[in-house]
Each structure stands twice: as structure tokens, then as C-alpha cells.
mmCIF file of C-alpha atoms in Angstrom:
data_model
loop_
_atom_site.group_PDB
_atom_site.id
_atom_site.type_symbol
_atom_site.label_atom_id
_atom_site.label_comp_id
_atom_site.label_asym_id
_atom_site.label_seq_id
_atom_site.Cartn_x
_atom_site.Cartn_y
_atom_site.Cartn_z
ATOM 1 C CA ARG A 130 30.356 130.612 -128.694
ATOM 2 C CA LYS A 131 31.887 127.823 -126.726
ATOM 3 C CA GLU A 132 35.065 127.696 -126.114
ATOM 4 C CA VAL A 133 35.323 124.186 -126.979
ATOM 5 C CA GLU A 134 32.057 122.806 -128.523
ATOM 6 C CA GLN A 135 30.863 118.863 -128.997
ATOM 7 C CA ASP A 136 27.845 116.852 -130.488
ATOM 8 C CA PRO A 137 25.851 115.833 -127.291
ATOM 9 C CA GLY A 138 24.529 113.098 -128.547
ATOM 10 C CA PRO A 139 23.783 110.390 -127.056
ATOM 11 C CA PHE A 140 25.194 108.136 -129.319
ATOM 12 C CA ASN A 141 23.803 104.787 -129.557
ATOM 13 C CA VAL A 142 25.812 101.826 -130.664
ATOM 14 C CA PRO A 143 25.560 98.293 -130.897
ATOM 15 C CA GLU A 144 28.786 96.440 -129.237
ATOM 16 C CA GLY A 145 31.797 95.718 -131.657
ATOM 17 C CA ALA A 146 30.560 98.947 -133.704
ATOM 18 C CA THR A 147 32.977 101.979 -134.654
ATOM 19 C CA VAL A 148 31.713 105.322 -133.154
ATOM 20 C CA ALA A 149 33.964 108.429 -133.711
ATOM 21 C CA PHE A 150 33.128 112.025 -131.763
ATOM 22 C CA ASN A 151 34.431 115.175 -132.994
ATOM 23 C CA CYS A 152 35.827 118.834 -131.146
ATOM 24 C CA THR A 153 36.262 122.074 -132.063
ATOM 25 C CA TYR A 154 37.603 124.718 -130.008
ATOM 26 C CA SER A 155 38.187 128.508 -130.518
ATOM 27 C CA ASN A 156 41.307 129.479 -128.835
ATOM 28 C CA SER A 157 43.931 129.108 -131.144
ATOM 29 C CA ALA A 158 46.598 129.629 -128.838
ATOM 30 C CA SER A 159 45.465 126.607 -126.967
ATOM 31 C CA GLN A 160 48.703 124.601 -126.050
ATOM 32 C CA SER A 161 47.370 120.830 -125.450
ATOM 33 C CA PHE A 162 44.844 118.849 -125.858
ATOM 34 C CA PHE A 163 42.544 115.593 -124.205
ATOM 35 C CA TRP A 164 39.851 113.568 -124.168
ATOM 36 C CA TYR A 165 38.308 112.460 -120.571
ATOM 37 C CA ARG A 166 36.197 110.196 -119.699
ATOM 38 C CA GLN A 167 33.452 110.788 -117.333
ATOM 39 C CA ASP A 168 30.769 107.565 -115.357
ATOM 40 C CA CYS A 169 27.397 109.083 -114.223
ATOM 41 C CA ARG A 170 28.359 111.043 -110.985
ATOM 42 C CA LYS A 171 31.630 110.031 -110.995
ATOM 43 C CA GLU A 172 34.662 112.771 -111.579
ATOM 44 C CA PRO A 173 36.179 112.729 -114.906
ATOM 45 C CA LYS A 174 38.802 110.646 -116.181
ATOM 46 C CA LEU A 175 41.542 111.111 -118.322
ATOM 47 C CA LEU A 176 41.186 109.119 -121.240
ATOM 48 C CA MET A 177 44.530 110.295 -123.495
ATOM 49 C CA SER A 178 46.078 113.332 -124.403
ATOM 50 C CA VAL A 179 46.001 114.691 -128.124
ATOM 51 C CA TYR A 180 48.948 114.939 -130.603
ATOM 52 C CA SER A 181 49.197 116.453 -134.025
ATOM 53 C CA SER A 182 51.003 113.406 -135.048
ATOM 54 C CA GLY A 183 47.546 111.430 -134.311
ATOM 55 C CA ASN A 184 47.847 108.853 -131.434
ATOM 56 C CA GLU A 185 46.826 105.693 -130.577
ATOM 57 C CA ASP A 186 45.740 103.556 -127.518
ATOM 58 C CA GLY A 187 44.437 100.305 -128.187
ATOM 59 C CA ARG A 188 40.777 100.516 -129.426
ATOM 60 C CA PHE A 189 40.790 104.331 -128.941
ATOM 61 C CA THR A 190 42.361 106.889 -131.782
ATOM 62 C CA ALA A 191 42.840 110.516 -130.895
ATOM 63 C CA GLN A 192 43.582 112.954 -133.708
ATOM 64 C CA LEU A 193 44.265 117.119 -133.901
ATOM 65 C CA ASN A 194 44.116 119.276 -136.404
ATOM 66 C CA ARG A 195 45.400 122.559 -135.616
ATOM 67 C CA ALA A 196 44.887 124.825 -138.445
ATOM 68 C CA SER A 197 40.984 123.574 -138.773
ATOM 69 C CA GLN A 198 41.172 123.243 -134.867
ATOM 70 C CA TYR A 199 39.223 120.157 -134.653
ATOM 71 C CA ILE A 200 40.190 117.348 -131.975
ATOM 72 C CA SER A 201 38.577 113.517 -132.797
ATOM 73 C CA LEU A 202 38.373 110.178 -131.168
ATOM 74 C CA LEU A 203 37.639 106.827 -132.601
ATOM 75 C CA ILE A 204 36.886 104.187 -130.649
ATOM 76 C CA ARG A 205 36.917 100.527 -132.405
ATOM 77 C CA ASP A 206 34.783 97.444 -131.463
ATOM 78 C CA SER A 207 32.853 99.394 -128.875
ATOM 79 C CA LYS A 208 32.287 97.632 -125.255
ATOM 80 C CA LEU A 209 30.034 97.931 -123.529
ATOM 81 C CA SER A 210 31.783 99.312 -120.835
ATOM 82 C CA ASP A 211 32.572 102.375 -122.952
ATOM 83 C CA SER A 212 29.104 103.375 -122.043
ATOM 84 C CA ALA A 213 30.458 107.212 -120.684
ATOM 85 C CA THR A 214 30.498 110.668 -121.360
ATOM 86 C CA TYR A 215 33.325 111.322 -123.285
ATOM 87 C CA LEU A 216 34.756 114.932 -122.613
ATOM 88 C CA CYS A 217 36.606 117.191 -125.726
ATOM 89 C CA VAL A 218 39.442 119.518 -122.971
ATOM 90 C CA VAL A 219 41.315 122.253 -124.154
ATOM 91 C CA ALA A 220 44.146 123.688 -121.963
ATOM 92 C CA SER A 221 44.489 127.318 -122.503
ATOM 93 C CA ASN A 222 47.840 129.265 -122.278
ATOM 94 C CA GLN A 223 47.110 130.627 -119.227
ATOM 95 C CA GLY A 224 48.388 128.889 -115.968
ATOM 96 C CA GLY A 225 47.271 125.451 -117.087
ATOM 97 C CA LYS A 226 43.366 126.409 -117.075
ATOM 98 C CA LEU A 227 41.356 123.335 -118.514
ATOM 99 C CA ILE A 228 38.216 124.123 -120.994
ATOM 100 C CA PHE A 229 35.647 121.472 -120.548
ATOM 101 C CA GLY A 230 32.888 120.626 -123.260
ATOM 102 C CA GLN A 231 29.834 119.977 -122.517
ATOM 103 C CA GLY A 232 30.849 115.948 -123.793
ATOM 104 C CA THR A 233 29.180 113.319 -125.917
ATOM 105 C CA GLU A 234 27.128 110.875 -124.150
ATOM 106 C CA LEU A 235 27.868 107.182 -125.271
ATOM 107 C CA SER A 236 25.879 104.425 -125.175
ATOM 108 C CA VAL A 237 27.074 100.680 -125.992
ATOM 109 C CA LYS A 238 23.904 98.407 -126.350
ATOM 110 C CA PRO A 239 24.598 94.534 -126.533
ATOM 111 C CA GLY B 1153 49.978 107.632 -107.662
ATOM 112 C CA ALA B 1154 48.727 110.999 -107.820
ATOM 113 C CA VAL B 1155 45.556 110.357 -105.607
ATOM 114 C CA VAL B 1156 43.521 112.964 -104.856
ATOM 115 C CA SER B 1157 40.430 112.935 -102.317
ATOM 116 C CA GLN B 1158 37.314 114.767 -101.199
ATOM 117 C CA HIS B 1159 35.403 115.124 -98.156
ATOM 118 C CA PRO B 1160 32.579 114.837 -97.958
ATOM 119 C CA SER B 1161 31.605 113.186 -101.079
ATOM 120 C CA TRP B 1162 27.861 114.302 -100.613
ATOM 121 C CA VAL B 1163 26.473 116.544 -98.296
ATOM 122 C CA ILE B 1164 22.456 117.949 -97.636
ATOM 123 C CA CYS B 1165 21.991 121.513 -95.582
ATOM 124 C CA LYS B 1166 19.008 123.942 -95.077
ATOM 125 C CA SER B 1167 19.195 127.304 -97.128
ATOM 126 C CA GLY B 1168 21.270 129.982 -95.513
ATOM 127 C CA THR B 1169 24.300 127.477 -93.840
ATOM 128 C CA SER B 1170 27.677 127.293 -95.128
ATOM 129 C CA VAL B 1171 29.225 124.308 -96.272
ATOM 130 C CA LYS B 1172 32.959 123.316 -96.447
ATOM 131 C CA ILE B 1173 34.263 121.011 -98.927
ATOM 132 C CA GLU B 1174 37.741 119.729 -98.697
ATOM 133 C CA CYS B 1175 40.306 118.724 -101.170
ATOM 134 C CA ARG B 1176 43.382 116.706 -100.299
ATOM 135 C CA SER B 1177 46.469 115.180 -102.718
ATOM 136 C CA LEU B 1178 47.366 112.105 -100.800
ATOM 137 C CA ASP B 1179 50.725 111.203 -102.520
ATOM 138 C CA PHE B 1180 51.926 114.748 -103.648
ATOM 139 C CA GLN B 1181 52.313 117.977 -103.277
ATOM 140 C CA ALA B 1182 49.819 119.846 -105.171
ATOM 141 C CA THR B 1183 51.140 123.355 -106.123
ATOM 142 C CA THR B 1184 47.929 124.558 -107.935
ATOM 143 C CA MET B 1185 44.363 122.831 -107.215
ATOM 144 C CA PHE B 1186 41.134 123.983 -109.172
ATOM 145 C CA TRP B 1187 38.015 123.854 -108.335
ATOM 146 C CA TYR B 1188 34.974 123.050 -110.743
ATOM 147 C CA ARG B 1189 31.106 122.972 -110.683
ATOM 148 C CA GLN B 1190 29.048 120.937 -112.589
ATOM 149 C CA PHE B 1191 25.333 121.220 -113.173
ATOM 150 C CA PRO B 1192 23.463 118.516 -114.962
ATOM 151 C CA LYS B 1193 23.829 117.796 -118.809
ATOM 152 C CA GLN B 1194 26.689 120.459 -118.732
ATOM 153 C CA SER B 1195 30.389 120.550 -118.492
ATOM 154 C CA LEU B 1196 32.283 121.209 -115.896
ATOM 155 C CA MET B 1197 33.010 124.709 -115.071
ATOM 156 C CA LEU B 1198 36.077 126.246 -114.197
ATOM 157 C CA MET B 1199 35.295 128.337 -110.725
ATOM 158 C CA ALA B 1200 38.656 129.316 -109.257
ATOM 159 C CA THR B 1201 42.037 128.252 -109.329
ATOM 160 C CA SER B 1202 44.706 128.344 -105.894
ATOM 161 C CA ASN B 1203 48.423 128.349 -104.978
ATOM 162 C CA GLU B 1204 49.118 127.302 -102.021
ATOM 163 C CA GLY B 1205 49.898 130.074 -99.932
ATOM 164 C CA SER B 1206 48.196 132.899 -101.974
ATOM 165 C CA LYS B 1207 44.901 134.243 -102.638
ATOM 166 C CA ALA B 1208 42.473 132.657 -105.455
ATOM 167 C CA THR B 1209 42.111 133.710 -108.705
ATOM 168 C CA TYR B 1210 38.635 133.283 -109.619
ATOM 169 C CA GLU B 1211 36.617 133.326 -112.840
ATOM 170 C CA GLN B 1212 34.528 135.467 -114.300
ATOM 171 C CA GLY B 1213 30.868 135.517 -113.334
ATOM 172 C CA VAL B 1214 32.246 133.365 -109.549
ATOM 173 C CA GLU B 1215 31.301 135.389 -106.195
ATOM 174 C CA LYS B 1216 34.516 135.475 -104.168
ATOM 175 C CA ASP B 1217 32.534 136.178 -101.138
ATOM 176 C CA LYS B 1218 30.311 133.480 -101.648
ATOM 177 C CA PHE B 1219 32.643 130.700 -102.895
ATOM 178 C CA LEU B 1220 35.468 131.147 -100.069
ATOM 179 C CA ILE B 1221 39.090 129.380 -101.334
ATOM 180 C CA ASN B 1222 41.896 128.564 -99.142
ATOM 181 C CA HIS B 1223 44.848 127.013 -99.635
ATOM 182 C CA ALA B 1224 47.294 126.382 -96.479
ATOM 183 C CA SER B 1225 49.360 123.826 -97.286
ATOM 184 C CA LEU B 1226 50.453 121.938 -100.330
ATOM 185 C CA THR B 1227 47.908 118.929 -99.449
ATOM 186 C CA LEU B 1228 44.920 120.724 -98.997
ATOM 187 C CA SER B 1229 42.633 122.774 -100.247
ATOM 188 C CA THR B 1230 39.044 124.025 -98.750
ATOM 189 C CA LEU B 1231 35.792 125.434 -100.530
ATOM 190 C CA THR B 1232 33.168 126.747 -98.229
ATOM 191 C CA VAL B 1233 30.055 127.558 -100.103
ATOM 192 C CA THR B 1234 28.549 130.650 -97.542
ATOM 193 C CA SER B 1235 25.205 131.095 -97.092
ATOM 194 C CA ALA B 1236 24.056 128.361 -99.885
ATOM 195 C CA HIS B 1237 21.484 128.452 -101.822
ATOM 196 C CA PRO B 1238 19.172 125.711 -103.734
ATOM 197 C CA GLU B 1239 21.082 127.266 -106.864
ATOM 198 C CA ASP B 1240 24.593 126.124 -105.588
ATOM 199 C CA SER B 1241 23.182 122.693 -105.569
ATOM 200 C CA SER B 1242 25.556 121.347 -107.867
ATOM 201 C CA PHE B 1243 28.741 118.416 -107.985
ATOM 202 C CA TYR B 1244 32.123 120.431 -106.838
ATOM 203 C CA ILE B 1245 35.003 118.551 -108.054
ATOM 204 C CA CYS B 1246 38.556 119.741 -107.329
ATOM 205 C CA SER B 1247 41.844 118.727 -109.105
ATOM 206 C CA ALA B 1248 45.404 119.359 -108.336
ATOM 207 C CA SER B 1249 48.842 119.328 -109.908
ATOM 208 C CA GLY B 1250 52.014 119.724 -108.759
ATOM 209 C CA THR B 1251 55.884 119.538 -109.424
ATOM 210 C CA GLY B 1252 57.125 116.460 -111.554
ATOM 211 C CA LEU B 1253 53.310 115.698 -112.755
ATOM 212 C CA GLN B 1254 53.941 117.359 -115.957
ATOM 213 C CA GLU B 1255 50.920 119.663 -115.151
ATOM 214 C CA THR B 1256 48.674 117.373 -115.635
ATOM 215 C CA GLN B 1257 45.495 117.715 -113.150
ATOM 216 C CA TYR B 1258 44.503 115.122 -111.126
ATOM 217 C CA PHE B 1259 40.880 115.185 -110.170
ATOM 218 C CA GLY B 1260 38.855 114.150 -106.605
ATOM 219 C CA PRO B 1261 35.857 112.099 -106.936
ATOM 220 C CA GLY B 1262 33.718 115.228 -106.127
ATOM 221 C CA THR B 1263 31.126 116.180 -103.921
ATOM 222 C CA ARG B 1264 27.692 116.326 -104.246
ATOM 223 C CA LEU B 1265 25.929 119.180 -102.855
ATOM 224 C CA LEU B 1266 22.406 119.832 -102.177
ATOM 225 C CA VAL B 1267 20.562 122.857 -100.758
ATOM 226 C CA LEU B 1268 16.911 122.420 -99.357
#
């Protein structure tokens, strides 16, 4: 079983749609959680950290459920520029190592 | 702030040659640098973690004699792919974290390696 699992997609949605991505992780001792965005042939860029209380940044809302070991990302009012691969990332309790999910591909169409 | 550069951005080489990739933190001191590899349609896989002045810690399955890592200063780490073969063709990405950055990892732009 992979340490971090995501549905690879692709998710094809129209502009303005709301889309949700889910992720599960296997190590209950994991310390920190993030969503990264990766554009084609580029490095990943931090989108937002994820907290148990939930956090929102503009059109993006992230949620963490430690009991279920589940992380989510909600994107509202999708823009064409949101098209990218979204990576669920978990920081282990071993020296700050990041464990990346496979990524979920999002394509927003006009 | 917190910019990480990589050089070269892409390289094409013949099978059997060695390739060196540099990772630099431009505006902070990177106490720890990480090297990742990403194959098409796959996730980033951590290859090794290096702390300045000490030997790198390699992940299971990564050959330390093939992927030589040197972290000689607080702003530079190098990854050398020795005797590269076509199966080593991949996207190599480094990241760096340092004191005062709350352990956030900042990623370099990556190096695309193609071995013919």
C-alpha cells in the first residue's frame, strides 16, 4: 500500500465548477500535511498547509481528518489557470521527509 | 526570499557518462537539502537527504555509489549520476530547508536528464 494515495484523475471540469480532491495516508504518526501544485514539466509549489481545524485561502479550502487519515482540497469557482496536478504531501516524523502522493490531474475547460 | 536554483535545467548525455547537477540556495543557508526523482506520470520519490558537512542518507533502493551527493557548504549540494544509463533518464528535483524557515522545503526548478 502506498504511503499517500490519491486518485490520479484526470478531472475535467468547466470553468466556474467546484471540484474536490481527496487523499489518504497510511502513517498515523505523520506530523504535517500539505497540498502542492505542479504544472507540467515544472517543480512543485506549495499551495497550502492543511490543519485539523480546516483552512481556507481564497477559493481553496483544505481539511484534515486525523482519525480517518484523510485530507481534502476543495476548489471553488475553478479558473482555467487552476489546470495542474495537485499533490497531496505528508511530512513524516523522520527528519522532515516529505512523502508525495501520485498527484491528481485537473483540467479546467472554458 | 527562499529561492533555490538548479543547474543545468536539462542535459542530454551518452550512456556511460557521468552527469553533475548543482542545487543552490540563493538567499538562505540550507542546513538540509533533499534530492528527488520523478518519472513521467509518477510522484516525486525522495532519493536522499543531505545535511551540510555530513554524509547523505539514502532511501531504500537508491544506490549511493551511483548517485553521489555532496553538500559541502550551506548553499550548495551536488548530485552526480555516475555511469548514467537510459533508465536514469528522469526529472531530478532538489529542495532545501534551513533555520528560520520553519522547516519548509523550497524546491529548485528541476533538471531534466535524458541519457541516450
